[in-house]
Amino acid sequence: MSHTSLSPLPSSDRADVAARLRDALLGASFTADGLLDLLGAPAYAALARSETVPALRATRGDAPLETLVRLFLLQQPVPHARVADVLPVQDCLESGWLTRAGADEVAATVDIRPYGGPGGEDWFIVSDLGCAVGGAGGIGSREEGVVLGVGGASTTLAGITVRTPVSSALDLGTGSGIQALHAAQHATRVTATDLNPRALHITALTLALSGAPAADLREGSLFEPIADDETYDLIVSNPPFVISPGARLTYRDGGMGGDDLCRTLVQQAGDRLSDGGYAQFLANWQHVEGEEWQDRLRSWVPRGCDAWIVQREVQDVTQYAELWLRDAGDHRDDPAEYQARYDAWLDEFEARKVKAVGFGWITLRRTAAAEPSITVEEWPHSIEQPLGETVRAHFDSVDYLRASDDAALLDGHFRLVAEVVQEQVGLPGAEDPEHVVLRQHRGMRRATKVDTVGAGFAGVCDGTLSAGRILDAIAQLVGEDPVLLRDQTPAQIRLLVEQGFLEPAE
């Protein structure tokens, strides 16, 4: 793999310099909040789209924070004297965070981007120059081994990850180290792997600059760097999932045909999970003519694992090809070359009978249950991150429902989950609503139709009375046969628990 035109990286052995640099950055308010205050929301948002002009306009002064934004975010050379007022400049030059540019200026060797952790931590994500964000604007380098910073996919995965304290976590395909950084907050031991040695070096820098413990860094593809007998309580991966003709860009293209990389990753994860452990991935999958996409994904789930698979988006093959051609900046090339590349994508899809590509999340959980639960659903609607707690609750519900027959449900005590509201739908002025909808205002933000008994039942679930007792009271109230209600309602209770409207009150 050639890295000839990529800039040399700072030393990852100088923890003392990283600590001093971190102190200096924090001292100048080079944080997510500090940037927002300095740049204002529009210029800050433009940076996330790789647009720098608004930020350049906002940093024309010589305040310490403006100097740091120009140096590390906008990658402009800055006078040595100005930087020396803010940073330990000699240490940074010697250890490679900065380089000399012209007679009296210095320049950054890497992009350093402030990132706010979930508990208000001030973290810093290191990436290659011009590659802090990907997306439709195209990245700043076509180098094969380039290491990107945080994109929408990274933050999505970080948000859906279950964050219970664990002894071991594995970040597979770590890139700039964002998932390893999150995992270090709740895992005693973090292992991070990548096929690209440059990514492992940058992960070490991200962790050091963020004040996080070092991770066990291992080079190799997929589970190759992991010993056969090693298992983890948490495995996360934002893999190079793009389905493309050929492996042109390491950070993006998996180098296997079609969606084989994602399938292999999911299938091999089962054996690497400890009992009760979670594996969480972002993935792309093919929609193939004559095949249900849900069946394709069910076939990926390894034995001994429960699974929850959510398809968030579907693109037809032309939209998909255009998205990734633009991501690599190919739309700025010679039009004939762009056309040839586009053609190659469509040839590849045609040969595989692929009509569309799905994008979403896959969560596995190692289980000893005789019959694992596999849920595959489409959910293109808005959600509220972070979702880690919702994911954990989903699998808790799976366990509860698997162990509970109808009689156990009627003996059970339930609570209405927080932030669920009831909406009545019907014609204005009508005496009774046509139907009642329960709606979640957080997590998956689901809505479900219930009948008046279901709505009444959910409304009084506060954990004090058993489901059977509540139904008997409703039967008396509405003049129904209590035996009939006890027969009919468990299916509705099961659905409300499954979808996260009710939870068992332990």
mmCIF file with all atom_site columns, N, CA, C and O in Angstrom, residues 121 160 166 203 284 372:
data_model
loop_
_atom_site.group_PDB
_atom_site.id
_atom_site.type_symbol
_atom_site.label_atom_id
_atom_site.label_alt_id
_atom_site.label_comp_id
_atom_site.label_asym_id
_atom_site.label_entity_id
_atom_site.label_seq_id
_atom_site.pdbx_PDB_ins_code
_atom_site.Cartn_x
_atom_site.Cartn_y
_atom_site.Cartn_z
_atom_site.occupancy
_atom_site.B_iso_or_equiv
_atom_site.pdbx_formal_charge
_atom_site.auth_seq_id
_atom_site.auth_comp_id
_atom_site.auth_asym_id
_atom_site.auth_atom_id
_atom_site.pdbx_PDB_model_num
ATOM 1  N N  . GLU A 1 121 ? -17.553 15.243  27.717 1.00 0.00 ? 121 GLU A N  1
ATOM 2  C CA . GLU A 1 121 ? -16.093 15.201  27.618 1.00 0.00 ? 121 GLU A CA 1
ATOM 3  C C  . GLU A 1 121 ? -15.623 16.018  26.412 1.00 0.00 ? 121 GLU A C  1
ATOM 4  O O  . GLU A 1 121 ? -16.313 16.099  25.395 1.00 0.00 ? 121 GLU A O  1
ATOM 5  N N  . ILE A 1 160 ? -25.940 4.241   18.604 1.00 0.00 ? 160 ILE A N  1
ATOM 6  C CA . ILE A 1 160 ? -26.777 3.036   18.792 1.00 0.00 ? 160 ILE A CA 1
ATOM 7  C C  . ILE A 1 160 ? -26.085 1.984   19.667 1.00 0.00 ? 160 ILE A C  1
ATOM 8  O O  . ILE A 1 160 ? -26.704 1.009   20.060 1.00 0.00 ? 160 ILE A O  1
ATOM 9  N N  . VAL A 1 166 ? -18.334 -3.061  30.518 1.00 0.00 ? 166 VAL A N  1
ATOM 10 C CA . VAL A 1 166 ? -17.894 -4.392  30.073 1.00 0.00 ? 166 VAL A CA 1
ATOM 11 C C  . VAL A 1 166 ? -16.401 -4.538  30.341 1.00 0.00 ? 166 VAL A C  1
ATOM 12 O O  . VAL A 1 166 ? -15.690 -3.551  30.526 1.00 0.00 ? 166 VAL A O  1
ATOM 13 N N  . THR A 1 203 ? -5.357  6.374   15.338 1.00 0.00 ? 203 THR A N  1
ATOM 14 C CA . THR A 1 203 ? -6.173  6.009   16.508 1.00 0.00 ? 203 THR A CA 1
ATOM 15 C C  . THR A 1 203 ? -5.395  6.250   17.796 1.00 0.00 ? 203 THR A C  1
ATOM 16 O O  . THR A 1 203 ? -5.936  6.789   18.775 1.00 0.00 ? 203 THR A O  1
ATOM 17 N N  . ASN A 1 284 ? -24.229 -2.221  4.441  1.00 0.00 ? 284 ASN A N  1
ATOM 18 C CA . ASN A 1 284 ? -25.014 -2.116  3.205  1.00 0.00 ? 284 ASN A CA 1
ATOM 19 C C  . ASN A 1 284 ? -25.342 -3.535  2.762  1.00 0.00 ? 284 ASN A C  1
ATOM 20 O O  . ASN A 1 284 ? -24.555 -4.453  3.006  1.00 0.00 ? 284 ASN A O  1
ATOM 21 N N  . PRO A 1 372 ? -33.284 -18.676 19.040 1.00 0.00 ? 372 PRO A N  1
ATOM 22 C CA . PRO A 1 372 ? -32.936 -17.249 18.987 1.00 0.00 ? 372 PRO A CA 1
ATOM 23 C C  . PRO A 1 372 ? -34.004 -16.429 18.259 1.00 0.00 ? 372 PRO A C  1
ATOM 24 O O  . PRO A 1 372 ? -34.730 -16.947 17.416 1.00 0.00 ? 372 PRO A O  1
#
